[in-house]
């Protein structure tokens, strides 16, 4: 598939927003039931504000993907059948509920916990919707797996917790270490799942062949022309247009940038308490996630490509 | 329930692209607006088409066959592109099974194109909405054109009659009979999309020879029951080869 940067930014940015909210709300809950000291209110409020900001940026990026953004509101209508439509509903709901939770927390209202629970439900639903948009396309075999959902969840959590660690080092230093530990743990589990995905995809056998595509059962079938010589939507939208070597480089880049490097920087930053190192950890991990998402799209081989293997 | 569809005979398609140009001509002139092209008369021309003819080589030289393969939306009975559409712009008509895009509702998110394993959908780069074969829905019901021409433009244009059109749910229709009697098949059956369009396979070149053709029934020398000897011998031989039990002994008179 052609990796569209609008979708890459959408999925990574809302991932950070969701992970960050989960981290903030987890700390709020833990202190609410009295298992730890109360965090600085500014930490919770700033966490919510940043979560809303990231989610809003993601929402903005998604408009970039549309050919007709002025009709985007129509996308909320088919929630009964379409995961994309469900995401279109749940993303603003998540945004609004996190904003409401942050606001009620700031004003000290008793409603902050119930609203937080509401945001939590929206957050989980958003992870499911985003993952299912890809996992439900059964003939994109690289995506049609529960691992896709788990990967989106874990990478969102890992990057969000990394940002929460940075925020804690500035506003609630008491929580820096525990958040860094969680962040490193989530990053490690995410690496295991991503590695499992890579291993699964490396072993995939395409269900469709050029024989099943045109219905000729001969073992040797070769395309000679595709009906157009200057390319078409089909040649632009479904291929990344890069070499295998480039793809491999991106894979190793994200395997390094999204996982071990930020984990190391998190450990360094948390043990020294240096916010700059933690900021670097988040920046490195986010760049790694951009590469990861690019690779996620580029690796998916659409069966329609069987019809577009030769120009003439 | 009706399911309109095309049945494409790969045995007679000669790859002339008349269906492609006819389709483009009809559909770029229609009420739904043009099908945009970029650089149509320049380097790297590209544009929106509902129908493309591709060519495949089957076998290994020198035993090769050329297969011309027209490809358009297959109007699946279980279309994977329809449920994924977030706006409802993509829909399948209940009354005739045609899968259509409402260009006024489409937001151009391209998700339906991702969900089509056949690559049948193409975005219009100028209008930024998804387009695909409509089975000439603005033509097949048009009372203003002669009834014989109320068929998709590609079907009317095909010089070898490789494209049949009709209701595949009606067991007596031309298309149903063709599918039944000539081994009609669906593309990529492994995904369970149940394409309505079917393809008729290539057949190996056999020529059915009729006795009348051999004996030259119009020969001035011919007398019924008493035909020139050498031809009679040939006929007897052919009959013996076809059905040894009932044929008279070869030899002629």
mmCIF file of C-alpha atoms in Angstrom, chain A residues 1-2 4 7 65-79 81-85 88 132-134 136-141 143 206-210 212-218 220-234 236-238 297 302-308, chain B residues 10 17 20 38 44-47 52-61 63 67 69 71 74 78 80 82-90 102-111 113-123 125-130 185-193 199 201-202:
data_model
loop_
_atom_site.group_PDB
_atom_site.id
_atom_site.type_symbol
_atom_site.label_atom_id
_atom_site.label_comp_id
_atom_site.label_asym_id
_atom_site.label_seq_id
_atom_site.Cartn_x
_atom_site.Cartn_y
_atom_site.Cartn_z
ATOM 1 C CA UNK A 1 0.000 0.000 0.000
ATOM 2 C CA UNK A 2 1.020 3.601 -0.465
ATOM 3 C CA UNK A 4 -0.190 8.271 3.316
ATOM 4 C CA UNK A 7 -2.950 8.519 8.148
ATOM 5 C CA UNK A 65 -6.477 12.452 3.890
ATOM 6 C CA UNK A 66 -9.927 13.244 2.512
ATOM 7 C CA UNK A 67 -10.570 14.262 -1.047
ATOM 8 C CA UNK A 68 -13.658 16.175 0.089
ATOM 9 C CA UNK A 69 -12.965 17.322 3.673
ATOM 10 C CA UNK A 70 -15.999 19.626 3.658
ATOM 11 C CA UNK A 71 -18.213 16.534 3.667
ATOM 12 C CA UNK A 72 -16.382 14.869 6.568
ATOM 13 C CA UNK A 73 -19.457 15.085 8.808
ATOM 14 C CA UNK A 74 -21.155 12.491 6.602
ATOM 15 C CA UNK A 75 -18.604 9.933 7.772
ATOM 16 C CA UNK A 76 -20.467 9.507 11.068
ATOM 17 C CA UNK A 77 -23.527 7.977 9.411
ATOM 18 C CA UNK A 78 -22.577 4.354 8.715
ATOM 19 C CA UNK A 79 -21.439 3.314 12.192
ATOM 20 C CA UNK A 81 -21.199 -1.389 9.375
ATOM 21 C CA UNK A 82 -18.038 0.690 9.050
ATOM 22 C CA UNK A 83 -15.155 0.761 11.529
ATOM 23 C CA UNK A 84 -14.002 3.987 9.924
ATOM 24 C CA UNK A 85 -17.358 5.569 10.686
ATOM 25 C CA UNK A 88 -15.094 9.153 13.273
ATOM 26 C CA UNK A 132 -10.159 -2.779 13.244
ATOM 27 C CA UNK A 133 -10.113 -0.352 10.295
ATOM 28 C CA UNK A 134 -7.054 -2.278 9.144
ATOM 29 C CA UNK A 136 -11.108 -6.059 9.128
ATOM 30 C CA UNK A 137 -9.785 -6.005 5.542
ATOM 31 C CA UNK A 138 -9.450 -9.755 5.223
ATOM 32 C CA UNK A 139 -7.549 -9.847 1.950
ATOM 33 C CA UNK A 140 -4.856 -7.515 3.244
ATOM 34 C CA UNK A 141 -3.365 -10.524 4.977
ATOM 35 C CA UNK A 143 -3.220 -6.553 8.564
ATOM 36 C CA UNK A 206 -0.708 -14.870 -0.468
ATOM 37 C CA UNK A 207 -4.117 -16.480 -0.914
ATOM 38 C CA UNK A 208 -4.607 -14.894 -4.319
ATOM 39 C CA UNK A 209 -2.384 -15.623 -7.267
ATOM 40 C CA UNK A 210 -2.335 -14.310 -10.805
ATOM 41 C CA UNK A 212 -6.997 -16.973 -9.361
ATOM 42 C CA UNK A 213 -7.006 -13.296 -10.359
ATOM 43 C CA UNK A 214 -7.754 -13.992 -14.013
ATOM 44 C CA UNK A 215 -9.038 -17.541 -13.628
ATOM 45 C CA UNK A 216 -6.528 -19.268 -15.879
ATOM 46 C CA UNK A 217 -5.183 -22.385 -14.222
ATOM 47 C CA UNK A 218 -1.903 -22.639 -16.133
ATOM 48 C CA UNK A 220 2.868 -19.965 -15.991
ATOM 49 C CA UNK A 221 0.908 -16.762 -16.464
ATOM 50 C CA UNK A 222 2.639 -13.477 -17.135
ATOM 51 C CA UNK A 223 1.110 -10.054 -17.455
ATOM 52 C CA UNK A 224 1.988 -8.239 -20.666
ATOM 53 C CA UNK A 225 -0.059 -5.072 -20.382
ATOM 54 C CA UNK A 226 -2.292 -3.452 -17.793
ATOM 55 C CA UNK A 227 -4.472 -1.347 -20.052
ATOM 56 C CA UNK A 228 -2.704 1.959 -19.454
ATOM 57 C CA UNK A 229 0.882 3.055 -19.914
ATOM 58 C CA UNK A 230 1.047 6.241 -17.849
ATOM 59 C CA UNK A 231 -0.023 4.619 -14.578
ATOM 60 C CA UNK A 232 -3.374 4.848 -12.863
ATOM 61 C CA UNK A 233 -4.905 5.212 -9.420
ATOM 62 C CA UNK A 234 -4.298 1.492 -9.050
ATOM 63 C CA UNK A 236 -0.271 4.893 -7.296
ATOM 64 C CA UNK A 237 -2.453 3.959 -4.326
ATOM 65 C CA UNK A 238 -1.401 0.369 -3.766
ATOM 66 C CA UNK A 297 1.372 0.431 5.230
ATOM 67 C CA UNK A 302 -2.899 -5.664 -1.836
ATOM 68 C CA UNK A 303 -4.197 -8.485 -4.073
ATOM 69 C CA UNK A 304 -5.209 -5.912 -6.697
ATOM 70 C CA UNK A 305 -1.476 -5.551 -7.433
ATOM 71 C CA UNK A 306 -1.723 -8.904 -9.216
ATOM 72 C CA UNK A 307 -3.470 -6.985 -12.008
ATOM 73 C CA UNK A 308 -0.741 -4.330 -12.174
ATOM 74 C CA UNK B 10 -12.235 -14.672 -22.898
ATOM 75 C CA UNK B 17 -10.181 -1.864 -26.257
ATOM 76 C CA UNK B 20 -12.763 0.804 -22.897
ATOM 77 C CA UNK B 38 -4.325 14.250 -16.531
ATOM 78 C CA UNK B 44 2.584 9.935 -18.778
ATOM 79 C CA UNK B 45 -1.114 10.292 -19.525
ATOM 80 C CA UNK B 46 -3.337 9.028 -16.738
ATOM 81 C CA UNK B 47 -7.002 9.188 -15.987
ATOM 82 C CA UNK B 52 -9.554 -1.646 -18.635
ATOM 83 C CA UNK B 53 -8.370 -4.386 -20.964
ATOM 84 C CA UNK B 54 -5.248 -6.150 -19.828
ATOM 85 C CA UNK B 55 -3.191 -8.761 -21.611
ATOM 86 C CA UNK B 56 -1.613 -11.881 -20.196
ATOM 87 C CA UNK B 57 0.631 -14.510 -21.721
ATOM 88 C CA UNK B 58 -0.141 -18.047 -20.670
ATOM 89 C CA UNK B 59 2.408 -20.820 -21.080
ATOM 90 C CA UNK B 60 5.994 -20.860 -22.197
ATOM 91 C CA UNK B 61 7.347 -20.026 -25.646
ATOM 92 C CA UNK B 63 3.470 -22.906 -26.584
ATOM 93 C CA UNK B 67 -5.367 -13.827 -23.052
ATOM 94 C CA UNK B 69 -8.704 -9.725 -20.044
ATOM 95 C CA UNK B 71 -11.585 -5.826 -16.038
ATOM 96 C CA UNK B 74 -17.694 -7.128 -10.777
ATOM 97 C CA UNK B 78 -21.389 -9.643 -1.171
ATOM 98 C CA UNK B 80 -16.646 -5.848 0.596
ATOM 99 C CA UNK B 82 -19.967 -1.325 0.620
ATOM 100 C CA UNK B 83 -19.996 -1.977 4.411
ATOM 101 C CA UNK B 84 -16.669 -0.182 4.943
ATOM 102 C CA UNK B 85 -17.896 3.095 3.447
ATOM 103 C CA UNK B 86 -18.284 5.551 6.348
ATOM 104 C CA UNK B 87 -20.793 7.813 4.590
ATOM 105 C CA UNK B 88 -23.066 5.356 2.813
ATOM 106 C CA UNK B 89 -21.945 6.774 -0.539
ATOM 107 C CA UNK B 90 -21.097 3.239 -1.634
ATOM 108 C CA UNK B 102 -23.206 8.444 -4.721
ATOM 109 C CA UNK B 103 -20.742 11.112 -5.881
ATOM 110 C CA UNK B 104 -22.518 13.727 -3.766
ATOM 111 C CA UNK B 105 -21.920 11.803 -0.554
ATOM 112 C CA UNK B 106 -18.403 10.459 -1.196
ATOM 113 C CA UNK B 107 -15.704 12.121 0.913
ATOM 114 C CA UNK B 108 -12.832 10.603 -1.071
ATOM 115 C CA UNK B 109 -11.296 8.648 1.814
ATOM 116 C CA UNK B 110 -10.386 5.765 -0.541
ATOM 117 C CA UNK B 111 -11.208 3.153 2.099
ATOM 118 C CA UNK B 113 -10.721 1.036 -2.850
ATOM 119 C CA UNK B 114 -8.616 -0.602 -0.139
ATOM 120 C CA UNK B 115 -11.481 -2.969 0.542
ATOM 121 C CA UNK B 116 -11.844 -4.113 -3.088
ATOM 122 C CA UNK B 117 -9.511 -7.020 -3.891
ATOM 123 C CA UNK B 118 -9.974 -6.467 -7.631
ATOM 124 C CA UNK B 119 -8.804 -2.868 -7.881
ATOM 125 C CA UNK B 120 -12.070 -1.963 -9.573
ATOM 126 C CA UNK B 121 -12.382 1.487 -8.032
ATOM 127 C CA UNK B 122 -10.470 4.543 -9.134
ATOM 128 C CA UNK B 123 -10.505 7.966 -7.561
ATOM 129 C CA UNK B 125 -8.235 13.106 -9.176
ATOM 130 C CA UNK B 126 -10.096 16.288 -10.177
ATOM 131 C CA UNK B 127 -13.424 15.712 -8.428
ATOM 132 C CA UNK B 128 -11.822 13.771 -5.554
ATOM 133 C CA UNK B 129 -14.583 11.206 -5.341
ATOM 134 C CA UNK B 130 -14.403 7.465 -5.908
ATOM 135 C CA UNK B 185 -16.274 -18.663 -13.385
ATOM 136 C CA UNK B 186 -15.730 -15.854 -10.871
ATOM 137 C CA UNK B 187 -12.468 -14.016 -10.146
ATOM 138 C CA UNK B 188 -10.634 -14.656 -6.862
ATOM 139 C CA UNK B 189 -13.306 -16.967 -5.442
ATOM 140 C CA UNK B 190 -11.095 -17.397 -2.354
ATOM 141 C CA UNK B 191 -12.426 -14.181 -0.794
ATOM 142 C CA UNK B 192 -16.106 -15.108 -0.903
ATOM 143 C CA UNK B 193 -17.151 -11.846 -2.537
ATOM 144 C CA UNK B 199 -15.794 -14.925 -17.217
ATOM 145 C CA UNK B 201 -12.813 -19.630 -20.140
ATOM 146 C CA UNK B 202 -10.592 -19.963 -23.164
#
